[in-house]
Amino acid sequence: MRNMLVTGGAGFIGSNFILEALKDQGKYNIINLDILSYAGNLENLTSVEEHPDYHFEKGDVCDKETITALLQKYNIEKVVHFAAESHVDRSIETPEIFLKTNVLGTFTLLECARQYWSQLPEGYQNKTFLHVSTDEVYGSLGEIGLFTEETSYKPNSPYSASKAASDHLARSYVHTYGFPVLVTNCSNNYGPFQFPEKLIPLLINNILNNKPLPVYGEGKNIRDWLYVRDHCRAILCVLENGNIGEQYNIGGHNEWTNIDIVRLICKYMDEQLKLPESKSSSNLITYVKDRPGHDLRYAIDATKIKRELGWVPSETFETGIQKTINWYLENKEWLSHTTNGSYQNYYKEMYGNR
Ligand code: NAD
Ligand code: DAU
């Protein structure tokens, strides 16, 4: 059994990843390190909190002592690094925390793992550090073309610039120290447990609360959407079979303009909530001021991961979005805890003040 440190495992993708990885009975012993920021919610993991192969540790990826102690305590062989500040709009308002968590946090984790692994008798053998990143590092596409692993980096927001910096650090550790890094760059995820500041859960939550559905600018920006569990399976696939030192793009070849996504969610929500046409949720659509520096289009070329590792998504957009809407409708309590912050008390009830 491999001891795996997952950072940011109480967040959206990290918690889905832990649930997915634990399906492989006896393969991974998972240690989830999370600071429990506004985006970290242990309720996402209630179904596994008693699982013998799952352990939670509250802590900061920027804290060298904590990380070194965890690497030693659990004899960590695999690191999967999700922890980050992840929301572009917040990075425009408050960039500093993005630099700290995403750049300094990644550096601290890389450096602690390098120091710990390199002094072991077997060195880097069987060790892997998978850094989870985003397609936003490549900047914005025009109307045609796709991001490949060879596309040059042109990040446009403080968020994407901080992720680009962390990718470069990861790359530098391979070239300088021969450190065993893999980097994945994925497109927009959607699915259960996503904090309702991101477009799709925000729309669902606002429809449920009869609030306006804000569409930035003209709604013509394009994103390439992938169901979160498909992303998680891709990460496991890269972790287990990827070539050390390489980068893998992950995406679902599923491009949508924002306004088309908004209309689609309204249609499905109207069906689920049995709203008559006169009360359609599409009446809530409201065009608002555009996001500063708003990237026009993202689209991933996922040929490499398909060709070399055989990964393809399992969900179509139709099945993924229906599952997602049903999940939020069945978990309104999760939505209300998340939006009113009361899930923060969950940690205190479970773990006290440690
Ligand atoms: P999220 O915001 O939902 O979760 C981030 C998690 O990291 C939270 O649990 C938070 O508490 C934790 N965290 C924040 N600062 C920390 C710190 N200093 N120490 C320890 N834990 C800390 O984010 P997400 O959407 O799940 O994204 C996870 C990763 O995947 C990020 O690195 C992001 O850049 C990347 N990514 C996200 C998407 C997407 O569409 N959401 C797409 C591609 C890549
Ligand atoms: O591409 C991967 C990235 O996808 C990840 O790296 C980020 O962590 C993740 O947050 C996401 O970034 P985006 O900025 O693309 O996602 P967001 O859900 O914030 O916005 C999706 C699109 O919808 C974007 O073009 C902005 C627009 N939008 C967003 C919100 C929140 C709106 O029109 N209205 C809104 O209220």
XYZ file of C-alpha atoms and ligand atoms in Angstrom, residues 13 85-89 133-136 159 163 186-189 194 197-203 213-217 219 221-225 258 262 288 290-291 294-296 298, ligand 2:
80
model
C -11.448 18.372 -6.774
C -6.446 29.508 -4.003
C -8.513 28.676 -7.072
C -10.986 31.438 -7.934
C -10.000 33.959 -10.636
C -12.323 36.750 -9.396
C -2.449 22.659 -12.493
C -4.725 24.417 -14.921
C -5.092 25.212 -18.630
C -5.262 28.909 -17.680
C -4.451 33.296 -10.298
C -0.205 28.667 -11.081
C -6.824 20.574 -16.798
C -9.735 22.562 -18.173
C -12.832 23.751 -16.226
C -14.250 21.128 -13.861
C -17.878 22.707 -5.977
C -18.710 30.935 -6.428
C -17.790 29.072 -9.639
C -20.175 29.451 -12.576
C -22.162 26.180 -12.578
C -22.901 25.757 -8.837
C -23.450 29.518 -8.555
C -26.173 29.296 -11.209
C -27.784 34.867 -12.723
C -24.800 37.136 -13.471
C -23.351 36.772 -16.978
C -20.057 38.609 -17.423
C -19.846 40.855 -20.509
C -21.533 35.800 -22.262
C -16.399 33.594 -23.567
C -15.763 29.893 -24.086
C -14.745 27.263 -21.554
C -14.023 23.540 -22.040
C -15.916 21.580 -19.352
C -21.013 30.922 -21.070
C -26.452 29.424 -18.497
C -23.145 42.396 -15.680
C -17.129 41.961 -17.540
C -14.318 40.368 -15.507
C -11.366 38.057 -19.047
C -9.794 35.291 -21.176
C -11.852 34.694 -24.320
C -9.864 27.867 -23.373
O -9.818 26.464 -16.753
C -9.578 25.947 -15.490
C -9.984 26.956 -14.433
O -11.402 26.985 -14.418
C -9.430 26.623 -13.050
O -8.034 26.694 -13.074
C -9.986 27.593 -12.000
O -9.547 27.190 -10.705
C -11.493 27.554 -12.053
O -12.023 28.503 -11.147
C -11.999 27.846 -13.476
O -11.736 29.225 -13.827
P -12.823 30.114 -14.622
O -12.569 31.532 -14.348
O -12.917 29.683 -16.043
O -14.173 29.601 -13.871
P -15.455 30.375 -13.336
O -16.442 29.337 -12.922
O -15.111 31.445 -12.365
O -16.011 31.088 -14.641
C -16.369 30.351 -15.810
C -16.753 31.347 -16.879
O -17.997 31.972 -16.504
C -15.770 32.477 -17.045
O -15.700 32.832 -18.430
C -16.369 33.627 -16.243
C -17.855 33.389 -16.376
N -18.667 33.788 -15.214
C -18.274 33.351 -13.974
C -19.007 33.672 -12.863
C -18.570 33.223 -11.489
C -19.831 34.524 -15.380
O -20.199 34.902 -16.516
N -20.567 34.833 -14.278
C -20.202 34.470 -13.016
O -20.909 34.806 -12.028
